[in-house]
PDB file of C-alpha atoms in Angstrom:
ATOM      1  CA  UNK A   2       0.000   0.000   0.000  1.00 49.00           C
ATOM      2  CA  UNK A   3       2.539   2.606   1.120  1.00 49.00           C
ATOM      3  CA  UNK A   4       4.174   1.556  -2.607  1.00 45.00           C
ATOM      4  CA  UNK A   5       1.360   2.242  -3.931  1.00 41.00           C
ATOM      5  CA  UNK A   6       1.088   6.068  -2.470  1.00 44.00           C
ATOM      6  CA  UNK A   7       4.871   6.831  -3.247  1.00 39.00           C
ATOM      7  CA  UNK A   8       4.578   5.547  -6.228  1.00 42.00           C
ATOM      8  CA  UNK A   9       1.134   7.993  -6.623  1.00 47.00           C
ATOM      9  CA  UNK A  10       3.311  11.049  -5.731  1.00 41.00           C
ATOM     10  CA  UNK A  11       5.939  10.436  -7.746  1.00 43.00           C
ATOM     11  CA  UNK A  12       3.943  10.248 -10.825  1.00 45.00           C
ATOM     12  CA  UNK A  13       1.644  13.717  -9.720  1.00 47.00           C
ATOM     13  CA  UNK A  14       5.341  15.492  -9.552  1.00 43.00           C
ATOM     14  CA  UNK A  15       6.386  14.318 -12.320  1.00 50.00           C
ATOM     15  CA  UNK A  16       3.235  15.127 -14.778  1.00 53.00           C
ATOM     16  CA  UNK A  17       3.162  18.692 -12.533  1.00 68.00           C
ATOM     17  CA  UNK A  18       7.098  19.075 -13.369  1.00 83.00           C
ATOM     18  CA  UNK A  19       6.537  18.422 -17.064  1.00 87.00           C
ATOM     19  CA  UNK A  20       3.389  20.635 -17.079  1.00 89.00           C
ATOM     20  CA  UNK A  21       5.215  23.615 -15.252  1.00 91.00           C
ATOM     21  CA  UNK A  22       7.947  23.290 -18.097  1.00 92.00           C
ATOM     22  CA  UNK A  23       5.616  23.187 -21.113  1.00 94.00           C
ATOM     23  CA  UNK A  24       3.549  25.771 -20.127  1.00 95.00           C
ATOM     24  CA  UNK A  25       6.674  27.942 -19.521  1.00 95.00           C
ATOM     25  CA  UNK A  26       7.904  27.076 -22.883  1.00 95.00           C
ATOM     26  CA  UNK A  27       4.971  28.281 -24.227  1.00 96.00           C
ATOM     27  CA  UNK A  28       4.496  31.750 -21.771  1.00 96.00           C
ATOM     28  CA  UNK A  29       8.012  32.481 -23.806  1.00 96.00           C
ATOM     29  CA  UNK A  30       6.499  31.660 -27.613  1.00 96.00           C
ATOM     30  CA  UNK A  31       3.852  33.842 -27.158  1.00 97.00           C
ATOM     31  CA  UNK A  32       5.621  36.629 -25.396  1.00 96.00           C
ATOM     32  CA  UNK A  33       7.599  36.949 -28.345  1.00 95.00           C
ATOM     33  CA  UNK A  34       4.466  37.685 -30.544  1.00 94.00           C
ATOM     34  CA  UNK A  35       2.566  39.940 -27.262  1.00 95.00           C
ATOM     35  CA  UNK A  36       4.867  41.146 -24.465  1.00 94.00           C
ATOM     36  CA  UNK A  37       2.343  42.495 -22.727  1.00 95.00           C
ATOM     37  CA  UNK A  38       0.660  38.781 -22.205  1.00 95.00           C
ATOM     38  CA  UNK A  39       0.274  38.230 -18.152  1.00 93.00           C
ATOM     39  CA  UNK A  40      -0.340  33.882 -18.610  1.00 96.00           C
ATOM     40  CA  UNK A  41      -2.428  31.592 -19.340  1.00 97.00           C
ATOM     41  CA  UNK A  42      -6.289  31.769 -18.590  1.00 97.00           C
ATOM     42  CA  UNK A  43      -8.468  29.019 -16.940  1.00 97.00           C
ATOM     43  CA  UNK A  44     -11.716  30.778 -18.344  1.00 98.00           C
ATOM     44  CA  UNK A  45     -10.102  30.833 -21.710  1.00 98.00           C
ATOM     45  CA  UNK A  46      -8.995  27.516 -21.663  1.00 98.00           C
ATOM     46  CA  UNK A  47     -12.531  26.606 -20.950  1.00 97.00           C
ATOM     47  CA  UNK A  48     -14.025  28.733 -23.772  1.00 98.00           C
ATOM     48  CA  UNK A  49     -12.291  26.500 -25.852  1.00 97.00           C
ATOM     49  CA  UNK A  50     -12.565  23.406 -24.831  1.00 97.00           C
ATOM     50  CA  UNK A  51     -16.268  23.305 -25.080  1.00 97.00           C
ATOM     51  CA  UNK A  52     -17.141  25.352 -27.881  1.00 96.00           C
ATOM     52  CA  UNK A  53     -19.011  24.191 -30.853  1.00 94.00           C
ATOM     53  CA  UNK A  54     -16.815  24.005 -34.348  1.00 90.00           C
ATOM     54  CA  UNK A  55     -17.831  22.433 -37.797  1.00 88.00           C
ATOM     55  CA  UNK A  56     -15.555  19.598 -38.152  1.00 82.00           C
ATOM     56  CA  UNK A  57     -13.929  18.104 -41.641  1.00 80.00           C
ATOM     57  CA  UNK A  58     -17.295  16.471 -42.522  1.00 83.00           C
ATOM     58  CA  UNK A  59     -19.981  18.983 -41.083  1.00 87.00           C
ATOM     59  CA  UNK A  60     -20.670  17.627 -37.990  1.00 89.00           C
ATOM     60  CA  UNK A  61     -20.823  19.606 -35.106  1.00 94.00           C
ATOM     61  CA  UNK A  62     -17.517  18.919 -32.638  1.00 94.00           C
ATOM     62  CA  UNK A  63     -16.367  20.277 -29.546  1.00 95.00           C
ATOM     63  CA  UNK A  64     -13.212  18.816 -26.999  1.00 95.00           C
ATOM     64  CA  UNK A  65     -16.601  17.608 -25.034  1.00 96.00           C
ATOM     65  CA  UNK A  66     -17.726  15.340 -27.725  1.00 95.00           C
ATOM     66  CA  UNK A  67     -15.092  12.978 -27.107  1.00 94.00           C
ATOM     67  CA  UNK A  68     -13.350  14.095 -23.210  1.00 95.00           C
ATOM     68  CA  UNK A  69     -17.127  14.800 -21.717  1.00 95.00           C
ATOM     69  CA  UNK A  70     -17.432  17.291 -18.921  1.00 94.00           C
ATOM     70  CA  UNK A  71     -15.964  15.203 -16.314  1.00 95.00           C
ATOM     71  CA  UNK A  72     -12.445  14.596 -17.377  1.00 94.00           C
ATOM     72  CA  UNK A  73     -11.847  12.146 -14.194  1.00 94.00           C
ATOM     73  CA  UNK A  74     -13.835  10.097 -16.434  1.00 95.00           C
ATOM     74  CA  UNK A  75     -13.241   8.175 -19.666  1.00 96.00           C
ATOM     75  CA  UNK A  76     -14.624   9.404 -22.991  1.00 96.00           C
ATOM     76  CA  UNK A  77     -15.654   7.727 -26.302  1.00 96.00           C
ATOM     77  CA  UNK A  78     -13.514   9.281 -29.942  1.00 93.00           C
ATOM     78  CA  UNK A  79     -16.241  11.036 -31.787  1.00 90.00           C
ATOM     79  CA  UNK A  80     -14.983   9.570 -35.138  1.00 89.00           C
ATOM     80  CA  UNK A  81     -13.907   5.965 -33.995  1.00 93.00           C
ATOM     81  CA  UNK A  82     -15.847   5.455 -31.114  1.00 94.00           C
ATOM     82  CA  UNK A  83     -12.885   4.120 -29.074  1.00 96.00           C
ATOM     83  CA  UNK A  84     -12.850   4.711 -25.388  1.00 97.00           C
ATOM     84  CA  UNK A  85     -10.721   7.326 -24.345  1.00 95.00           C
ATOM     85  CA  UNK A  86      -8.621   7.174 -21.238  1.00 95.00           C
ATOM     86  CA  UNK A  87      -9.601  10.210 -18.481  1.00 95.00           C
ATOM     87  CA  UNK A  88      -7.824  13.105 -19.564  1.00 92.00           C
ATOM     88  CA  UNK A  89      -7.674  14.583 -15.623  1.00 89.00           C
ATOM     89  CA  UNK A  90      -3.970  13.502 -14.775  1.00 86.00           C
ATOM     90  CA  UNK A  91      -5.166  12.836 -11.105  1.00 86.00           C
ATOM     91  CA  UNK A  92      -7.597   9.995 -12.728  1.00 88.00           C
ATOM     92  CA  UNK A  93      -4.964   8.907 -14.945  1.00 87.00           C
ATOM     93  CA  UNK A  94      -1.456   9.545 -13.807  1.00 84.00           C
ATOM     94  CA  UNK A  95       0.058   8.432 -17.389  1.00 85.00           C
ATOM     95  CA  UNK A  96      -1.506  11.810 -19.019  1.00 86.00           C
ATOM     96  CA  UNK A  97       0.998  14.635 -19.116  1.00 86.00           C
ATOM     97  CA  UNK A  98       4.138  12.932 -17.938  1.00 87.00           C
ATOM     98  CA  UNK A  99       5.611  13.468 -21.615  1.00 89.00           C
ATOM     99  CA  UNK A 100       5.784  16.974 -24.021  1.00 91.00           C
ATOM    100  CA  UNK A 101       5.925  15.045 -26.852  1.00 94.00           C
ATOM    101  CA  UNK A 102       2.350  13.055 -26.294  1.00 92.00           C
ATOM    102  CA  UNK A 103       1.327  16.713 -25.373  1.00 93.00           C
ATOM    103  CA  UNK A 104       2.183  18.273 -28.562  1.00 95.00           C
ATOM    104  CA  UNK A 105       0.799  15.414 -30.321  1.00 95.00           C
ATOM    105  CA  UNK A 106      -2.585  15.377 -28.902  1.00 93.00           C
ATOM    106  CA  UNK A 107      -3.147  19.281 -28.992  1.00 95.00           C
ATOM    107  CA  UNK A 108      -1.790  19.317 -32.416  1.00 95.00           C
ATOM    108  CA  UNK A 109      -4.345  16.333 -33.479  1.00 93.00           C
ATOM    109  CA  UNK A 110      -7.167  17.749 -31.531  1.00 93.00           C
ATOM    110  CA  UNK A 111      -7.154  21.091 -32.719  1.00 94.00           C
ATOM    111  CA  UNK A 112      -6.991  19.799 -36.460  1.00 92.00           C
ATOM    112  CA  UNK A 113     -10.049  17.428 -35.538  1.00 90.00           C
ATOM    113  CA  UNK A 114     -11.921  20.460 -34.126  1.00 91.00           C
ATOM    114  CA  UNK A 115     -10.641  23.519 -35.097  1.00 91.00           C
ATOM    115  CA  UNK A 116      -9.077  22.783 -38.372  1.00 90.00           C
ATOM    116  CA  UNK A 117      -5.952  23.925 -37.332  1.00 92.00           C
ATOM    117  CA  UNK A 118      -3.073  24.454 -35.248  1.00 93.00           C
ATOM    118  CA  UNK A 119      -3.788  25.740 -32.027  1.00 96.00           C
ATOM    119  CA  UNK A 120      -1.839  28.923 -30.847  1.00 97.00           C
ATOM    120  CA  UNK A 121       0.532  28.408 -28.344  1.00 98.00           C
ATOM    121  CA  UNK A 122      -1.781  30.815 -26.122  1.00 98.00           C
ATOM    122  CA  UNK A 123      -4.659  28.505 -27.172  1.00 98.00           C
ATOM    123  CA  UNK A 124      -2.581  25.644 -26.023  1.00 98.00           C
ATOM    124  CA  UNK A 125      -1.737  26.739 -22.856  1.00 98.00           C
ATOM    125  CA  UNK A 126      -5.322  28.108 -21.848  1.00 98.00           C
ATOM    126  CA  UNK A 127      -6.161  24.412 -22.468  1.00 97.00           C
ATOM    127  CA  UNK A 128      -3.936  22.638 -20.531  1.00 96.00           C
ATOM    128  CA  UNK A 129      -4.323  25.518 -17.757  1.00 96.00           C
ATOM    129  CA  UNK A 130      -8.218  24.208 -18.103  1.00 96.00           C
ATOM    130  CA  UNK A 131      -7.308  20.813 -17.560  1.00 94.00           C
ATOM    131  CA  UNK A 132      -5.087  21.021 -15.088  1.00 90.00           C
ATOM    132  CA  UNK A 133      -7.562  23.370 -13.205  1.00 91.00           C
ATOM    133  CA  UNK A 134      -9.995  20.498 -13.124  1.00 83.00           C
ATOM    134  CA  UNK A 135      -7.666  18.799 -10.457  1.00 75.00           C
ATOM    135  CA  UNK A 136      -7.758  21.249  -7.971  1.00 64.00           C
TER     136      UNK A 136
END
């Protein structure tokens, strides 16, 4: 049991280590296009997640059709239908322990939903969102 705790805490520091670092990589990209910018915005973040955007074939999408409201809960792909792990790192400690999987995801799910590459403000008011949810 007491393995079971460390081993619990040493996987929250380590996504909230990475986290801390991406998000601070991306503060710097998009104070090189706005110095004025102050961070990264739960409300924002939220905005974004759950609004409503025409995807590729006319359907109506939003991050909520396939991560739900609850992210300590698992959600369904829109498109395949395959369950989707909880995106709330406290309900699944493998979700934000690398940048790369990061990157990859936001860059995937904002072409799915947006039809484009997010901003790195954009990016950073999500994962701000997400990692709100834990709190």
């Amino acid at each position: 049991m007491k393995l079971l705790i460390l081993l619990g805490l040493i996987l929250n520091l380590t996504y909230a280590s990475v986290v801390d670092d991406y998000l601070n990589n991306l503060k710097i990209e998009v104070q090189k296009s706005n110095p004025n910018f102050k961070g990264f915005d739960i409300k924002r973040g939220e905005e974004i997640f759950t609004s409503k955007h025409m995807e590729k074939k006319g359907k109506e999408i939003s991050c909520t059709s396939c991560h739900g409201i609850d992210l300590t809960k698992s959600g369904k792909n829109f498109f395949t239908g395959k369950i989707i792990e909880p995106l709330s790192p406290i309900a699944n400690p493998k979700r934000f322990t690398e940048v790369k999987n990061i990157e990859k995801w936001l860059r995937r799910n904002f072409n799915d939903v947006y039809n484009r590459v997010g901003t790195a403000q954009e990016k950073g008011d999500v994962v701000t969102y997400i990692i709100s949810k834990d709190k």
